[in-house]
PDB file of C-alpha atoms in Angstrom:
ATOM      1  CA  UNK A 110     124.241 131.035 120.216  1.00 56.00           C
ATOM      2  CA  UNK A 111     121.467 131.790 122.480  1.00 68.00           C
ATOM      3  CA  UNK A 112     119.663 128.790 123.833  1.00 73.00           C
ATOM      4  CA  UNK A 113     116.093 129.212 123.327  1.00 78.00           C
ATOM      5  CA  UNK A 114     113.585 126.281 122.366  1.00 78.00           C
ATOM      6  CA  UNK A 115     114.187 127.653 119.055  1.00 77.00           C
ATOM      7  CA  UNK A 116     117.545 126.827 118.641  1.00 73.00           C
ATOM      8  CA  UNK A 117     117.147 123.515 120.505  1.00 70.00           C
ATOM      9  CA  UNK A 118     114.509 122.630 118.130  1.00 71.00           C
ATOM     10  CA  UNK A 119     116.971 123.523 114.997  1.00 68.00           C
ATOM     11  CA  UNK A 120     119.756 121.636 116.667  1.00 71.00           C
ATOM     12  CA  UNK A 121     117.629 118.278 116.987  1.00 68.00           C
ATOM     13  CA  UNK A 122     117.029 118.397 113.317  1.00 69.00           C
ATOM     14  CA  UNK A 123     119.864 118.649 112.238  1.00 68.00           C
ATOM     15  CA  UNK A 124     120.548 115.734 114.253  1.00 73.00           C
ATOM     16  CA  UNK A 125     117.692 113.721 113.754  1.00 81.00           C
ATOM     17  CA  UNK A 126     116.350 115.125 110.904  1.00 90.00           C
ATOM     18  CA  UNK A 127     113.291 116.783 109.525  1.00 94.00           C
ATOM     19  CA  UNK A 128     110.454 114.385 110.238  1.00 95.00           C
ATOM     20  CA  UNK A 129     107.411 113.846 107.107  1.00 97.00           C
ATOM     21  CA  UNK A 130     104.480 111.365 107.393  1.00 97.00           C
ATOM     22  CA  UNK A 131     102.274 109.756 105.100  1.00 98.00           C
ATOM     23  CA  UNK A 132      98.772 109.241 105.543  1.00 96.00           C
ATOM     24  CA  UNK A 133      97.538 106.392 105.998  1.00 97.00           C
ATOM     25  CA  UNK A 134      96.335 105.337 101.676  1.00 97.00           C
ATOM     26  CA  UNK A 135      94.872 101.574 100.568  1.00 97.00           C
ATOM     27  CA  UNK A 136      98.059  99.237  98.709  1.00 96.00           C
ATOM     28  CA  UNK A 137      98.159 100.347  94.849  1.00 96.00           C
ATOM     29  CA  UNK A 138      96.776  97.950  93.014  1.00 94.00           C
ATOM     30  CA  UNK A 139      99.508  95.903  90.892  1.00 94.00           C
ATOM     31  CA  UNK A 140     101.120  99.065  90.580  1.00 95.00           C
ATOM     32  CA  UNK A 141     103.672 101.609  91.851  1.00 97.00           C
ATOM     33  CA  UNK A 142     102.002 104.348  94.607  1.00 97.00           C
ATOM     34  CA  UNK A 143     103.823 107.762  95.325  1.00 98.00           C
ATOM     35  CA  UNK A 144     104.150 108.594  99.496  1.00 98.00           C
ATOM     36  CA  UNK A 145     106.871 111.025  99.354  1.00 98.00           C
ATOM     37  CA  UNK A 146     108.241 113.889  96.694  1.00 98.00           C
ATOM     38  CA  UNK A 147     111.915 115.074  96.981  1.00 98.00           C
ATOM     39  CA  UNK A 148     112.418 118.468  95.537  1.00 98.00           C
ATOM     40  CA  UNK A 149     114.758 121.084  95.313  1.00 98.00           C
ATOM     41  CA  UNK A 150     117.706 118.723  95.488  1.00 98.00           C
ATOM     42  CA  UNK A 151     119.505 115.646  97.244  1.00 98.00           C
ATOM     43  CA  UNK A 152     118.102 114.479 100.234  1.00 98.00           C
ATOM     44  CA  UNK A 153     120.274 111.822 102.850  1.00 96.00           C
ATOM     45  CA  UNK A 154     117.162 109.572 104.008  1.00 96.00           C
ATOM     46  CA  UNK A 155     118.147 108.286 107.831  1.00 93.00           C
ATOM     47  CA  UNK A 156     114.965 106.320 108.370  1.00 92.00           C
ATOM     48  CA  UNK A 157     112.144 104.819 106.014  1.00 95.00           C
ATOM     49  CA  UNK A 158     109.278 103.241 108.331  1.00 94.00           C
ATOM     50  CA  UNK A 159     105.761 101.819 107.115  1.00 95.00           C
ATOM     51  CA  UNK A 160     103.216 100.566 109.323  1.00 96.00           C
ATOM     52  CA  UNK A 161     100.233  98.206 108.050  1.00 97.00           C
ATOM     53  CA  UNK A 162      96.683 100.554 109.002  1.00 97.00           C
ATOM     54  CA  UNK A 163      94.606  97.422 107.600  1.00 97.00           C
ATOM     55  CA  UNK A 164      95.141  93.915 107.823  1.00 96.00           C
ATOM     56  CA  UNK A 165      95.885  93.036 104.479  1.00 97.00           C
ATOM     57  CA  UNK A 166      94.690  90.450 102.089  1.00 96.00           C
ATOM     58  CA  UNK A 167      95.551  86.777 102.637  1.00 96.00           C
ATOM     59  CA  UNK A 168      97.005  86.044  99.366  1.00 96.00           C
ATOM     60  CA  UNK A 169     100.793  86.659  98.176  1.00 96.00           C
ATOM     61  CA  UNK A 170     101.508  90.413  97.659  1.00 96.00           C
ATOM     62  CA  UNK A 171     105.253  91.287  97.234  1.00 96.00           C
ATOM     63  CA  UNK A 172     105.602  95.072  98.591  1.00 97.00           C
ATOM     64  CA  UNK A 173     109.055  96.924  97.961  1.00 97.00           C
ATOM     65  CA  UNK A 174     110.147 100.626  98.317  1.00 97.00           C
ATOM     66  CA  UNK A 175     111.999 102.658  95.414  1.00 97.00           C
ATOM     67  CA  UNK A 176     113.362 106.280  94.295  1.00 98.00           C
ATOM     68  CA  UNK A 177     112.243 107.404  91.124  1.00 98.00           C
ATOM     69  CA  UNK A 178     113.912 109.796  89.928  1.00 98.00           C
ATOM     70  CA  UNK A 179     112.675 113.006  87.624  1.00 97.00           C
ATOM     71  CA  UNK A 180     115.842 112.116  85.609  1.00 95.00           C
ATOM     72  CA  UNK A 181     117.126 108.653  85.633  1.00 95.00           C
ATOM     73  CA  UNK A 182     116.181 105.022  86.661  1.00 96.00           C
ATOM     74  CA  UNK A 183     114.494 103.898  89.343  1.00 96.00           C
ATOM     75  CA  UNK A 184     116.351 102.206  92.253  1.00 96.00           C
ATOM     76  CA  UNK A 185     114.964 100.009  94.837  1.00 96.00           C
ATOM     77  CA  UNK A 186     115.570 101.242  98.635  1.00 96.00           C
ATOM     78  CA  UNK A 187     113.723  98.009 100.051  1.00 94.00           C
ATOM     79  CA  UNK A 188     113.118  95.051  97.637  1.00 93.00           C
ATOM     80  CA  UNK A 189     110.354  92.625  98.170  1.00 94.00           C
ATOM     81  CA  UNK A 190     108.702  91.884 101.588  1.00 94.00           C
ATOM     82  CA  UNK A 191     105.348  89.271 101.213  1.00 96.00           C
ATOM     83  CA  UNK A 192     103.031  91.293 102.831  1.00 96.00           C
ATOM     84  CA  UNK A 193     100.712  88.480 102.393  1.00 96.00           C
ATOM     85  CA  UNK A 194      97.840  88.962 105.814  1.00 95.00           C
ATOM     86  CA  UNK A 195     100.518  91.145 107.304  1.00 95.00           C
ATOM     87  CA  UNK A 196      98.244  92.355 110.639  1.00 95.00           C
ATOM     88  CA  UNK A 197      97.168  95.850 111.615  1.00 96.00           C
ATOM     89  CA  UNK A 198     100.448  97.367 113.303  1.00 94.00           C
ATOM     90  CA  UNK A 199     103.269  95.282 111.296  1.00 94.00           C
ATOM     91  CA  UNK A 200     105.972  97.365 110.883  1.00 93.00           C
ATOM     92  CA  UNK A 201     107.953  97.520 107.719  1.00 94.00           C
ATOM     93  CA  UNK A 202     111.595  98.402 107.885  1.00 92.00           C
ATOM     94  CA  UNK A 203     113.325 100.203 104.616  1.00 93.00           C
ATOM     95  CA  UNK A 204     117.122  99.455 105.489  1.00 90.00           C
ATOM     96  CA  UNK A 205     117.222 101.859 102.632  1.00 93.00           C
ATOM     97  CA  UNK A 206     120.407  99.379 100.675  1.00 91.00           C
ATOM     98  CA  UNK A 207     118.114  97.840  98.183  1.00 90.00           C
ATOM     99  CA  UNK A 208     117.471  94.796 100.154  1.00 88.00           C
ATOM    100  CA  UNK A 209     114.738  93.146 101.435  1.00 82.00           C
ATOM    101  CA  UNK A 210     111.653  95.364 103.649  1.00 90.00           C
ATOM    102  CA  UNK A 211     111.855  93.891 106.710  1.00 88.00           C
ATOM    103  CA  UNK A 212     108.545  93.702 108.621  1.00 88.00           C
ATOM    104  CA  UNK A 213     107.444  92.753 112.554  1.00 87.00           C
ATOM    105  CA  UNK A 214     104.088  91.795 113.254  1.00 84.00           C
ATOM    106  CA  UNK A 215     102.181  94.138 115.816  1.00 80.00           C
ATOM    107  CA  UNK A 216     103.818  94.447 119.137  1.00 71.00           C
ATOM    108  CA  UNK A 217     107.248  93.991 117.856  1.00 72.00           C
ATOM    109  CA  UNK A 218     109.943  96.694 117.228  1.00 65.00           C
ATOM    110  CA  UNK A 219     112.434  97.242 114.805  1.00 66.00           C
ATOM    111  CA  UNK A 220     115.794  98.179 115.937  1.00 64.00           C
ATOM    112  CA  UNK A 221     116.927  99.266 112.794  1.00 59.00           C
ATOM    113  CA  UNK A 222     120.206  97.336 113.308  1.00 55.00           C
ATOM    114  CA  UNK A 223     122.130  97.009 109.794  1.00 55.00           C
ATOM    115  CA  UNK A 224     119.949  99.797 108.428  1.00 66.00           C
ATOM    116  CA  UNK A 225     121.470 102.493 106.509  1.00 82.00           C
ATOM    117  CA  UNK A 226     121.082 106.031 105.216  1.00 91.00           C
ATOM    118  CA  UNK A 227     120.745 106.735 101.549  1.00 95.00           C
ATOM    119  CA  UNK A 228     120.941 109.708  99.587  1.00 97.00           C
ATOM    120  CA  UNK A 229     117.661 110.665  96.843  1.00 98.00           C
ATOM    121  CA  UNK A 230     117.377 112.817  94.272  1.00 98.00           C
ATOM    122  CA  UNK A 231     114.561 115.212  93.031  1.00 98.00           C
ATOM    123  CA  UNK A 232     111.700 112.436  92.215  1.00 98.00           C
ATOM    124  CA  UNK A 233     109.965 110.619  94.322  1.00 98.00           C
ATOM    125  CA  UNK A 234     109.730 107.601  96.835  1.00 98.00           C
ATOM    126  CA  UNK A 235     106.992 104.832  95.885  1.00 98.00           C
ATOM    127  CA  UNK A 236     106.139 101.731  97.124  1.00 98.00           C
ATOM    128  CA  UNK A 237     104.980  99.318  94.942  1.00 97.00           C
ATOM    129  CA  UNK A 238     102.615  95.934  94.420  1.00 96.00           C
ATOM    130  CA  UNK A 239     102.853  92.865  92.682  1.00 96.00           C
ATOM    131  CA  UNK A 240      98.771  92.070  93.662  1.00 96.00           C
ATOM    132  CA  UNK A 241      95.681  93.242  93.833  1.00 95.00           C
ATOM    133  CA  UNK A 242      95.129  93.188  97.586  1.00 96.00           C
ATOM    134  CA  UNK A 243      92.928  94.301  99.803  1.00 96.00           C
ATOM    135  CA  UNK A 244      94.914  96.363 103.139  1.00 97.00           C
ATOM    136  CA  UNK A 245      96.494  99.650 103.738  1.00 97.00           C
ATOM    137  CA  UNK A 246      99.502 101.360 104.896  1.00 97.00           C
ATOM    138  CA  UNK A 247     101.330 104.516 106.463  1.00 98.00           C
ATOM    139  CA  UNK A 248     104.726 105.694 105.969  1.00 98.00           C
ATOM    140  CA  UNK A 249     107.181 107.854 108.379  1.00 97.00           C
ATOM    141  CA  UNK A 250     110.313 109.409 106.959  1.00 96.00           C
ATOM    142  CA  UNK A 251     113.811 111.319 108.541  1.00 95.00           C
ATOM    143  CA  UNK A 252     116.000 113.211 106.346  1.00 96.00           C
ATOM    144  CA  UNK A 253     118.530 115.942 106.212  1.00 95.00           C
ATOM    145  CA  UNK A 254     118.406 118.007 102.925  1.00 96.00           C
ATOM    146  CA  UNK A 255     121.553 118.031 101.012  1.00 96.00           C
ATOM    147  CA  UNK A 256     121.121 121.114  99.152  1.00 97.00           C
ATOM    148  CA  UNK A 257     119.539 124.649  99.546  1.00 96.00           C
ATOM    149  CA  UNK A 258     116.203 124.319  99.058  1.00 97.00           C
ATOM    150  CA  UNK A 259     115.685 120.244  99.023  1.00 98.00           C
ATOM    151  CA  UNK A 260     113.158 118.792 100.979  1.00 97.00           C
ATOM    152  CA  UNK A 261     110.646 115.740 101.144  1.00 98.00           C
ATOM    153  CA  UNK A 262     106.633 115.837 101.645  1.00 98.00           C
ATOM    154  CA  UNK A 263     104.056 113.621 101.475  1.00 98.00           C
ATOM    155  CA  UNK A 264     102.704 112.619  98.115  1.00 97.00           C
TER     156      UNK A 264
END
């Protein structure tokens, strides 16, 4: 192998993974929002990160993170976080096992300790609301395709 940036390049994403964000989009509205689409096959998500653009809302807002598959039933990576006046720079944490979003307010960071990788299907990753509230987000995601031709981009 001959070591050109390249091939360094290809090596760290293998490692790391290809990298896809999510611009930043208001919270849906009661609803489910799209910020990914897996195609082409299985993806093994490493890392699932939101950050809050706009302070949201003071009122309760439950916020998780699911797959939806083309074929199949939906399955929740992150269950609910209260997202209720969550300030400009929380982070939100998918440990990507179904369990609760963790979030940090501004000027914390997440360690990811406990979190773990997951694998997705052709579909998509949503997150999803149960208010009407006022606030935005962003979302960051890692993953190593699975399968010729599988890959995730922003919705």
């Amino acid at each position: 192998m001959v070591d050109t940036a390249e091939t360094r390049d290809r090596i760290a994403q293998l490692i790391q993974g290809y990298h896809v964000a999510k611009a930043t989009a208001t919270l849906p509205a009661t609803t489910t929002q799209n910020i990914f689409t897996v195609t082409g096959g299985r993806c093994l998500v490493l890392l699932l990160l939101g950050e809050v653009t706009t302070i949201i809302q003071a009122q309760a807002n439950n916020l998780k993170v699911t797959s939806a598959p083309t074929t199949g039933t939906a399955v929740d990576l992150a269950s609910n976080l209260d997202v209720n006046a969550k300030e400009a720079g929380t982070l939100l944490l998918a440990e990507l096992d179904g369990t609760a979003l963790v979030g940090a307010n501004a000027g914390a960071a997440l360690s990811g300790v406990g979190q773990s990788a997951c694998v997705v299907p052709i579909g998509s990753i949503r997150i999803e609301t149960s208010a009407t509230n006022t606030g935005a987000t962003k979302w960051d995601i890692w993953y190593i395709p699975l399968d010729v031709g599988a890959l995730i981009a922003s919705a």
